[in-house]
mmCIF file of C-alpha atoms in Angstrom:
data_model
loop_
_atom_site.group_PDB
_atom_site.id
_atom_site.type_symbol
_atom_site.label_atom_id
_atom_site.label_comp_id
_atom_site.label_asym_id
_atom_site.label_seq_id
_atom_site.Cartn_x
_atom_site.Cartn_y
_atom_site.Cartn_z
ATOM 1 C CA MET K 1 28.540 -173.652 -166.348
ATOM 2 C CA TYR K 2 25.680 -177.394 -166.473
ATOM 3 C CA THR K 3 28.650 -178.902 -167.942
ATOM 4 C CA THR K 4 31.002 -181.329 -166.396
ATOM 5 C CA GLU K 5 33.506 -182.326 -168.729
ATOM 6 C CA LEU K 6 31.177 -185.041 -170.076
ATOM 7 C CA GLY K 7 32.335 -185.724 -173.055
ATOM 8 C CA LYS K 8 34.537 -189.040 -173.100
ATOM 9 C CA ALA K 9 36.820 -189.975 -176.270
ATOM 10 C CA ASP K 10 35.691 -193.979 -176.865
ATOM 11 C CA SER K 11 38.377 -195.288 -176.622
ATOM 12 C CA LYS K 12 37.776 -198.277 -178.847
ATOM 13 C CA ALA K 13 36.793 -196.065 -181.200
ATOM 14 C CA PRO K 14 39.891 -194.358 -184.058
ATOM 15 C CA VAL K 15 40.511 -190.965 -183.698
ATOM 16 C CA PRO K 16 40.876 -189.133 -186.671
ATOM 17 C CA LEU K 17 43.617 -186.878 -187.174
ATOM 18 C CA VAL K 18 43.446 -183.700 -188.634
ATOM 19 C CA GLN K 19 46.539 -181.975 -190.036
ATOM 20 C CA GLU K 20 46.377 -178.777 -189.742
ATOM 21 C CA ASP K 21 48.251 -175.872 -191.749
ATOM 22 C CA PRO K 22 51.057 -175.568 -189.278
ATOM 23 C CA GLU K 23 51.241 -171.149 -190.278
ATOM 24 C CA LEU K 24 47.566 -171.003 -189.825
ATOM 25 C CA LEU K 25 47.578 -173.324 -186.552
ATOM 26 C CA ALA K 26 51.113 -170.768 -184.940
ATOM 27 C CA ALA K 27 48.734 -167.582 -186.459
ATOM 28 C CA PHE K 28 45.416 -169.033 -184.191
ATOM 29 C CA GLU K 29 47.226 -169.956 -180.777
ATOM 30 C CA ALA K 30 48.865 -166.719 -180.422
ATOM 31 C CA ARG K 31 45.421 -165.201 -181.168
ATOM 32 C CA VAL K 32 44.289 -166.969 -178.615
ATOM 33 C CA ALA K 33 47.184 -166.693 -176.338
ATOM 34 C CA ALA K 34 46.957 -162.910 -176.725
ATOM 35 C CA ASP K 35 43.241 -163.592 -174.872
ATOM 36 C CA ASP K 36 41.927 -162.050 -178.706
ATOM 37 C CA PHE K 37 38.114 -163.689 -178.957
ATOM 38 C CA ILE K 38 37.526 -165.984 -182.604
ATOM 39 C CA GLU K 39 34.715 -165.650 -184.777
ATOM 40 C CA PRO K 40 32.925 -167.514 -187.001
ATOM 41 C CA LYS K 41 34.267 -166.812 -189.392
ATOM 42 C CA ASP K 42 38.002 -166.881 -188.719
ATOM 43 C CA TRP K 43 40.078 -170.065 -188.945
ATOM 44 C CA MET K 44 40.465 -172.287 -185.969
ATOM 45 C CA PRO K 45 41.847 -175.989 -185.793
ATOM 46 C CA ASP K 46 38.872 -178.321 -186.365
ATOM 47 C CA ALA K 47 39.598 -179.758 -182.598
ATOM 48 C CA TYR K 48 38.569 -176.070 -181.223
ATOM 49 C CA ARG K 49 35.605 -176.563 -183.448
ATOM 50 C CA LYS K 50 34.714 -180.293 -182.104
ATOM 51 C CA THR K 51 35.672 -179.033 -178.413
ATOM 52 C CA LEU K 52 33.515 -176.033 -178.857
ATOM 53 C CA VAL K 53 30.869 -177.445 -180.409
ATOM 54 C CA ARG K 54 30.412 -180.302 -177.368
ATOM 55 C CA GLN K 55 30.924 -177.958 -174.921
ATOM 56 C CA ILE K 56 27.699 -175.884 -175.498
ATOM 57 C CA SER K 57 25.476 -177.988 -176.694
ATOM 58 C CA GLN K 58 26.156 -179.735 -173.178
ATOM 59 C CA HIS K 59 25.721 -176.232 -171.997
ATOM 60 C CA ALA K 60 22.423 -175.842 -174.293
ATOM 61 C CA HIS K 61 21.326 -179.011 -173.882
ATOM 62 C CA SER K 62 21.301 -178.734 -169.103
ATOM 63 C CA GLU K 63 19.375 -175.410 -169.820
ATOM 64 C CA ILE K 64 16.234 -176.622 -171.649
ATOM 65 C CA VAL K 65 16.669 -180.136 -169.465
ATOM 66 C CA GLY K 66 16.658 -177.573 -166.284
ATOM 67 C CA MET K 67 13.295 -176.247 -167.084
ATOM 68 C CA LEU K 68 12.278 -179.742 -166.191
ATOM 69 C CA PRO K 69 11.953 -180.179 -161.775
ATOM 70 C CA GLU K 70 11.816 -176.858 -161.888
ATOM 71 C CA GLY K 71 8.359 -176.748 -164.041
ATOM 72 C CA ASN K 72 6.873 -179.420 -162.178
ATOM 73 C CA TRP K 73 6.523 -176.944 -159.572
ATOM 74 C CA LEU K 74 4.840 -174.160 -160.978
ATOM 75 C CA THR K 75 1.682 -175.402 -160.752
ATOM 76 C CA ARG K 76 1.922 -175.897 -157.402
ATOM 77 C CA ALA K 77 4.071 -172.767 -156.192
ATOM 78 C CA PRO K 78 2.707 -171.856 -152.664
ATOM 79 C CA SER K 79 1.514 -167.926 -153.851
ATOM 80 C CA LEU K 80 1.206 -166.299 -157.136
ATOM 81 C CA ARG K 81 4.014 -164.235 -157.135
ATOM 82 C CA ARG K 82 5.676 -167.430 -156.663
ATOM 83 C CA LYS K 83 3.981 -169.147 -159.499
ATOM 84 C CA ALA K 84 5.110 -164.942 -161.870
ATOM 85 C CA VAL K 85 8.447 -165.756 -159.900
ATOM 86 C CA LEU K 86 9.475 -169.449 -160.951
ATOM 87 C CA LEU K 87 7.604 -169.681 -164.345
ATOM 88 C CA ALA K 88 9.334 -165.977 -165.300
ATOM 89 C CA LYS K 89 12.663 -168.253 -164.533
ATOM 90 C CA VAL K 90 12.145 -171.514 -166.259
ATOM 91 C CA GLN K 91 11.369 -169.299 -169.168
ATOM 92 C CA ASP K 92 14.945 -167.795 -168.281
ATOM 93 C CA GLU K 93 16.354 -171.314 -169.016
ATOM 94 C CA GLY K 94 14.747 -171.631 -172.111
ATOM 95 C CA GLY K 95 16.095 -167.840 -173.796
ATOM 96 C CA HIS K 96 19.318 -169.381 -172.674
ATOM 97 C CA GLY K 97 19.294 -172.676 -174.185
ATOM 98 C CA LEU K 98 17.938 -170.658 -176.998
ATOM 99 C CA TYR K 99 21.181 -168.300 -176.904
ATOM 100 C CA LEU K 100 23.505 -171.181 -176.767
ATOM 101 C CA TYR K 101 22.426 -173.529 -179.457
ATOM 102 C CA CYS K 102 23.066 -170.344 -181.519
ATOM 103 C CA ALA K 103 25.980 -169.380 -180.985
ATOM 104 C CA ALA K 104 26.574 -173.375 -181.352
ATOM 105 C CA GLU K 105 25.219 -173.167 -184.803
ATOM 106 C CA THR K 106 28.092 -170.475 -185.443
ATOM 107 C CA LEU K 107 30.259 -173.508 -185.404
ATOM 108 C CA GLY K 108 28.647 -175.520 -188.498
ATOM 109 C CA THR K 109 26.516 -178.132 -186.878
ATOM 110 C CA SER K 110 22.346 -177.530 -186.469
ATOM 111 C CA ARG K 111 20.158 -177.150 -183.620
ATOM 112 C CA GLU K 112 18.565 -180.963 -185.175
ATOM 113 C CA ASP K 113 21.657 -182.389 -185.207
ATOM 114 C CA MET K 114 22.401 -181.027 -181.741
ATOM 115 C CA ILE K 115 18.787 -182.367 -180.797
ATOM 116 C CA ASP K 116 19.097 -185.586 -182.220
ATOM 117 C CA ALA K 117 22.732 -186.322 -180.065
ATOM 118 C CA LEU K 118 20.054 -185.797 -176.543
ATOM 119 C CA HIS K 119 17.281 -187.851 -177.633
ATOM 120 C CA SER K 120 19.837 -190.346 -178.863
ATOM 121 C CA GLY K 121 22.006 -190.090 -175.174
ATOM 122 C CA LYS K 122 25.233 -189.106 -177.412
ATOM 123 C CA ALA K 123 25.278 -185.890 -175.810
ATOM 124 C CA LYS K 124 25.214 -185.115 -172.242
ATOM 125 C CA TYR K 125 23.548 -182.687 -170.143
ATOM 126 C CA SER K 126 23.918 -181.723 -166.620
ATOM 127 C CA THR K 127 23.907 -184.800 -164.051
ATOM 128 C CA ILE K 128 22.501 -181.854 -161.899
ATOM 129 C CA PHE K 129 19.383 -182.682 -163.581
ATOM 130 C CA ASN K 130 18.912 -186.193 -162.976
ATOM 131 C CA TYR K 131 17.241 -185.808 -160.026
ATOM 132 C CA PRO K 132 14.114 -184.967 -158.384
ATOM 133 C CA THR K 133 12.082 -182.057 -157.014
ATOM 134 C CA LEU K 134 9.988 -183.759 -154.277
ATOM 135 C CA THR K 135 8.701 -180.819 -151.983
ATOM 136 C CA TRP K 136 8.708 -176.571 -152.793
ATOM 137 C CA ALA K 137 11.911 -176.690 -150.810
ATOM 138 C CA ASP K 138 13.939 -178.180 -153.433
ATOM 139 C CA ILE K 139 12.994 -175.463 -155.262
ATOM 140 C CA GLY K 140 14.922 -172.754 -153.473
ATOM 141 C CA ALA K 141 17.563 -175.119 -153.373
ATOM 142 C CA ILE K 142 18.173 -175.184 -156.987
ATOM 143 C CA GLY K 143 18.077 -171.853 -157.184
ATOM 144 C CA TRP K 144 20.581 -170.971 -153.850
ATOM 145 C CA LEU K 145 22.372 -174.070 -155.107
ATOM 146 C CA VAL K 146 22.756 -175.574 -158.543
ATOM 147 C CA ASP K 147 22.600 -172.130 -159.424
ATOM 148 C CA GLY K 148 24.807 -170.615 -157.294
ATOM 149 C CA ALA K 149 27.536 -173.940 -158.837
ATOM 150 C CA ALA K 150 26.392 -172.474 -162.418
ATOM 151 C CA ILE K 151 26.949 -169.051 -162.079
ATOM 152 C CA MET K 152 30.229 -169.953 -160.262
ATOM 153 C CA ASN K 153 30.875 -170.938 -163.821
ATOM 154 C CA GLN K 154 29.579 -169.235 -165.479
ATOM 155 C CA VAL K 155 31.335 -166.034 -164.934
ATOM 156 C CA PRO K 156 34.315 -167.064 -166.240
ATOM 157 C CA LEU K 157 32.946 -167.815 -169.644
ATOM 158 C CA GLN K 158 31.932 -163.953 -170.601
ATOM 159 C CA ARG K 159 35.474 -164.451 -171.291
ATOM 160 C CA THR K 160 36.084 -167.797 -172.732
ATOM 161 C CA SER K 161 37.935 -167.354 -175.748
ATOM 162 C CA TYR K 162 34.872 -167.985 -178.493
ATOM 163 C CA GLY K 163 33.337 -164.745 -179.453
ATOM 164 C CA PRO K 164 29.809 -165.589 -179.341
ATOM 165 C CA TYR K 165 30.008 -167.886 -176.259
ATOM 166 C CA ALA K 166 31.238 -165.498 -174.320
ATOM 167 C CA ARG K 167 28.861 -162.247 -175.548
ATOM 168 C CA ALA K 168 26.271 -164.946 -174.718
ATOM 169 C CA MET K 169 27.322 -165.516 -171.483
ATOM 170 C CA VAL K 170 26.960 -162.077 -170.219
ATOM 171 C CA LYS K 171 22.961 -162.164 -170.174
ATOM 172 C CA VAL K 172 23.086 -165.430 -169.525
ATOM 173 C CA CYS K 173 25.640 -164.957 -166.334
ATOM 174 C CA LYS K 174 23.332 -161.818 -165.580
ATOM 175 C CA GLU K 175 20.329 -163.425 -165.083
ATOM 176 C CA GLU K 176 21.115 -166.282 -163.163
ATOM 177 C CA SER K 177 22.470 -164.442 -160.414
ATOM 178 C CA PHE K 178 18.565 -163.369 -160.175
ATOM 179 C CA HIS K 179 17.806 -166.660 -160.248
ATOM 180 C CA GLN K 180 20.284 -167.351 -156.888
ATOM 181 C CA ARG K 181 18.459 -164.995 -154.978
ATOM 182 C CA GLN K 182 15.363 -166.475 -155.401
ATOM 183 C CA GLY K 183 16.223 -170.056 -154.378
ATOM 184 C CA TYR K 184 18.065 -168.361 -151.571
ATOM 185 C CA GLU K 185 15.254 -165.802 -150.993
ATOM 186 C CA ILE K 186 12.660 -169.314 -151.166
ATOM 187 C CA MET K 187 15.141 -171.117 -148.629
ATOM 188 C CA MET K 188 15.698 -167.834 -145.984
ATOM 189 C CA ALA K 189 11.558 -167.800 -145.641
ATOM 190 C CA MET K 190 11.376 -171.296 -145.117
ATOM 191 C CA ALA K 191 14.044 -171.371 -142.785
ATOM 192 C CA ASN K 192 12.760 -168.806 -140.783
ATOM 193 C CA GLY K 193 9.034 -170.393 -140.990
ATOM 194 C CA THR K 194 7.838 -172.920 -138.662
ATOM 195 C CA PRO K 195 9.651 -175.933 -137.810
ATOM 196 C CA GLU K 196 8.303 -177.985 -140.056
ATOM 197 C CA GLN K 197 9.003 -175.602 -143.226
ATOM 198 C CA LYS K 198 12.834 -175.334 -141.708
ATOM 199 C CA ALA K 199 12.858 -178.517 -141.719
ATOM 200 C CA MET K 200 11.583 -178.966 -144.984
ATOM 201 C CA ALA K 201 14.604 -176.761 -146.206
ATOM 202 C CA GLN K 202 17.286 -178.572 -144.248
ATOM 203 C CA ASP K 203 16.112 -181.635 -146.171
ATOM 204 C CA ALA K 204 16.408 -180.289 -149.192
ATOM 205 C CA LEU K 205 20.074 -179.018 -148.219
ATOM 206 C CA ASN K 206 20.494 -182.220 -147.348
ATOM 207 C CA ARG K 207 19.639 -184.245 -150.505
ATOM 208 C CA TRP K 208 21.156 -180.858 -153.148
ATOM 209 C CA TRP K 209 25.000 -180.518 -151.737
ATOM 210 C CA TRP K 210 27.212 -182.704 -153.375
ATOM 211 C CA PRO K 211 24.800 -183.089 -156.558
ATOM 212 C CA SER K 212 25.861 -179.504 -156.409
ATOM 213 C CA LEU K 213 29.440 -179.699 -155.972
ATOM 214 C CA MET K 214 29.641 -182.834 -158.649
ATOM 215 C CA MET K 215 28.318 -179.841 -161.060
ATOM 216 C CA PHE K 216 32.289 -178.128 -161.239
ATOM 217 C CA GLY K 217 33.120 -181.666 -162.830
ATOM 218 C CA PRO K 218 35.593 -184.765 -161.990
ATOM 219 C CA PRO K 219 38.803 -183.711 -160.096
ATOM 220 C CA ASP K 220 41.172 -181.631 -161.685
ATOM 221 C CA ALA K 221 43.896 -185.709 -161.942
ATOM 222 C CA ASN K 222 40.280 -187.141 -163.549
ATOM 223 C CA SER K 223 39.066 -184.010 -166.243
ATOM 224 C CA PRO K 224 39.445 -185.378 -170.023
ATOM 225 C CA ASN K 225 39.532 -182.371 -171.521
ATOM 226 C CA SER K 226 40.521 -179.569 -169.227
ATOM 227 C CA ALA K 227 44.210 -179.008 -170.280
ATOM 228 C CA GLN K 228 44.127 -178.505 -174.231
ATOM 229 C CA SER K 229 40.996 -176.268 -172.871
ATOM 230 C CA PHE K 230 42.854 -174.682 -170.822
ATOM 231 C CA ARG K 231 45.552 -174.172 -173.724
ATOM 232 C CA TRP K 232 43.056 -172.872 -175.518
ATOM 233 C CA ARG K 233 41.659 -170.532 -173.429
ATOM 234 C CA ILE K 234 38.236 -172.207 -173.323
ATOM 235 C CA LYS K 235 38.432 -173.171 -170.053
ATOM 236 C CA ARG K 236 39.851 -170.300 -167.700
ATOM 237 C CA ASP K 237 39.669 -171.256 -163.692
ATOM 238 C CA SER K 238 40.383 -175.566 -162.816
ATOM 239 C CA ASN K 239 37.446 -177.544 -161.379
ATOM 240 C CA ASP K 240 38.482 -178.209 -158.033
ATOM 241 C CA ASP K 241 39.578 -174.200 -157.522
ATOM 242 C CA LEU K 242 36.117 -173.484 -158.046
ATOM 243 C CA ARG K 243 34.770 -176.133 -155.778
ATOM 244 C CA GLN K 244 36.404 -174.722 -153.636
ATOM 245 C CA LYS K 245 35.570 -171.195 -154.027
ATOM 246 C CA PHE K 246 32.074 -172.669 -153.965
ATOM 247 C CA VAL K 247 31.948 -174.209 -150.626
ATOM 248 C CA ASP K 248 34.145 -171.340 -149.351
ATOM 249 C CA ILE K 249 31.417 -169.229 -150.007
ATOM 250 C CA THR K 250 27.949 -171.003 -149.491
ATOM 251 C CA VAL K 251 29.341 -172.488 -146.237
ATOM 252 C CA PRO K 252 28.136 -168.933 -145.029
ATOM 253 C CA GLN K 253 25.274 -169.136 -146.437
ATOM 254 C CA ALA K 254 24.334 -172.299 -144.980
ATOM 255 C CA ASP K 255 25.082 -170.549 -140.987
ATOM 256 C CA TYR K 256 23.341 -167.495 -141.790
ATOM 257 C CA LEU K 257 19.677 -169.188 -142.768
ATOM 258 C CA GLY K 258 20.805 -171.407 -139.336
ATOM 259 C CA LEU K 259 20.698 -174.713 -141.981
ATOM 260 C CA THR K 260 23.736 -177.229 -141.031
ATOM 261 C CA VAL K 261 25.813 -178.506 -144.757
ATOM 262 C CA PRO K 262 25.608 -182.159 -144.680
ATOM 263 C CA ASP K 263 28.985 -183.378 -144.506
ATOM 264 C CA PRO K 264 30.916 -183.651 -140.984
ATOM 265 C CA ALA K 265 33.988 -182.379 -142.113
ATOM 266 C CA VAL K 266 33.231 -179.298 -143.220
ATOM 267 C CA THR K 267 35.925 -177.255 -141.276
ATOM 268 C CA TRP K 268 37.701 -174.402 -141.580
ATOM 269 C CA ASN K 269 41.604 -173.725 -142.568
ATOM 270 C CA GLU K 270 43.107 -170.714 -141.212
ATOM 271 C CA VAL K 271 45.485 -171.913 -143.572
ATOM 272 C CA LYS K 272 44.834 -171.998 -146.702
ATOM 273 C CA GLY K 273 41.810 -168.888 -146.364
ATOM 274 C CA GLY K 274 39.131 -171.736 -146.813
ATOM 275 C CA TYR K 275 36.527 -174.833 -145.945
ATOM 276 C CA ASP K 276 38.336 -178.141 -146.131
ATOM 277 C CA PHE K 277 35.206 -180.660 -146.978
ATOM 278 C CA GLY K 278 35.107 -184.315 -147.837
ATOM 279 C CA GLU K 279 35.191 -186.276 -151.295
ATOM 280 C CA VAL K 280 32.692 -186.155 -152.989
ATOM 281 C CA ASP K 281 31.064 -189.624 -154.253
ATOM 282 C CA TRP K 282 32.712 -189.807 -157.667
ATOM 283 C CA GLU K 283 31.089 -192.905 -157.891
ATOM 284 C CA GLU K 284 27.026 -191.883 -157.701
ATOM 285 C CA PHE K 285 28.319 -189.189 -160.461
ATOM 286 C CA TYR K 286 29.307 -191.176 -163.254
ATOM 287 C CA ALA K 287 26.849 -193.488 -162.447
ATOM 288 C CA VAL K 288 24.420 -190.375 -163.343
ATOM 289 C CA VAL K 289 26.658 -189.428 -166.407
ATOM 290 C CA ARG K 290 25.684 -193.046 -167.539
ATOM 291 C CA GLY K 291 22.336 -192.073 -167.120
ATOM 292 C CA GLU K 292 21.607 -194.123 -164.161
ATOM 293 C CA GLY K 293 20.285 -190.608 -162.327
ATOM 294 C CA PRO K 294 16.830 -191.483 -160.690
ATOM 295 C CA THR K 295 14.552 -189.044 -162.969
ATOM 296 C CA ALA K 296 17.959 -190.307 -165.836
ATOM 297 C CA LYS K 297 14.569 -192.037 -167.791
ATOM 298 C CA GLU K 298 12.175 -189.404 -167.327
ATOM 299 C CA ARG K 299 13.724 -186.467 -167.954
ATOM 300 C CA LEU K 300 15.468 -187.458 -171.833
ATOM 301 C CA LYS K 301 11.243 -189.262 -172.475
ATOM 302 C CA ALA K 302 9.896 -185.700 -171.956
ATOM 303 C CA ARG K 303 12.866 -184.148 -174.576
ATOM 304 C CA ARG K 304 11.758 -186.412 -176.957
ATOM 305 C CA GLU K 305 7.705 -186.319 -176.219
ATOM 306 C CA ALA K 306 8.201 -182.286 -176.669
ATOM 307 C CA TRP K 307 9.637 -182.747 -179.661
ATOM 308 C CA ASP K 308 8.037 -185.101 -180.985
ATOM 309 C CA ASN K 309 4.098 -183.252 -180.180
ATOM 310 C CA GLY K 310 6.056 -179.967 -181.592
ATOM 311 C CA ALA K 311 6.348 -181.009 -184.838
ATOM 312 C CA TRP K 312 3.500 -179.134 -186.274
ATOM 313 C CA VAL K 313 4.825 -175.799 -185.135
ATOM 314 C CA ARG K 314 8.838 -176.218 -187.415
ATOM 315 C CA GLU K 315 6.494 -177.443 -189.857
ATOM 316 C CA ALA K 316 4.928 -174.759 -190.266
ATOM 317 C CA ALA K 317 7.100 -172.306 -189.943
ATOM 318 C CA ASP K 318 9.142 -173.881 -192.389
ATOM 319 C CA ALA K 319 5.872 -173.806 -194.523
ATOM 320 C CA HIS K 320 5.833 -169.871 -193.868
ATOM 321 C CA GLU K 321 9.203 -169.794 -194.344
ATOM 322 C CA ALA K 322 8.876 -171.005 -197.491
ATOM 323 C CA LYS K 323 6.213 -168.624 -198.906
ATOM 324 C CA ARG K 324 8.286 -165.465 -197.441
ATOM 325 C CA ARG K 325 11.109 -166.259 -199.862
ATOM 326 C CA ALA K 326 8.630 -167.800 -203.265
ATOM 327 C CA ARG K 327 6.907 -163.764 -203.256
ATOM 328 C CA LEU K 328 10.741 -162.565 -202.704
ATOM 329 C CA ALA K 329 11.957 -164.018 -204.814
ATOM 330 C CA ALA K 330 8.687 -163.780 -207.831
#
């Protein structure tokens, strides 16, 4: 998924304790341990509900904000075919966000509350979208690397313990697989094009490689929510395991393109059957999480303006619904 364990408790704020019914809690834990799906009307611990609201809403925000860097290239795509494919992809991402907002709403939160949390900076979205798209090759790198990393995160979520989230991810993962293919096709065309085009593809790989590795979140030892999420089957794989899997799959793809991963430490380790690779710059990661990314302010400004400019549409929809209900009640 696009979320990267961004939620951290404010150490200065008191954490409210909810005393759960021991029998209900034991029954819930047994169902989760048996890999049963938890549904919206089922009893669940308050902390489970809050964890899911945080995670699913961050995932939804990431899908919506993720439309921005690619939407920037809709009018500048190099051909009508590329424009049509990119337009379809951006539309898919918007649909993913709506699926996920709906899934989060089954937990008792509202769309307005989630969006207000995003606009106020309280809620986070994936750090990857706070980087700029400078050339057309960036669109290829996003599809190949960013959506590739997203698939690594999202496939296990089809088995997450909350039913609406798991079912939403089935369609999302199918569409993301096409997004990854679209990006790799762009990179392949550029890598086999002119020397200038290949250099552009290499530059995009250089800039997007490390932010893509950051998408899996901090090292397991520093991941604040992982233990509880594992116990409740919200999370299925560790950050470090998914990051290793991504590197093992992606490095050979780069080799096939004739491009070089920007990490001199990448070497095949026969013993572990995977690649060794360098350390992620976690200072940069946390800086971007804090809103210090190259385009962080630009992204939030665009989302706030879109919300404000769309107020008349929401008001018209509410008025139409009020009239419909009035006619039914008459």
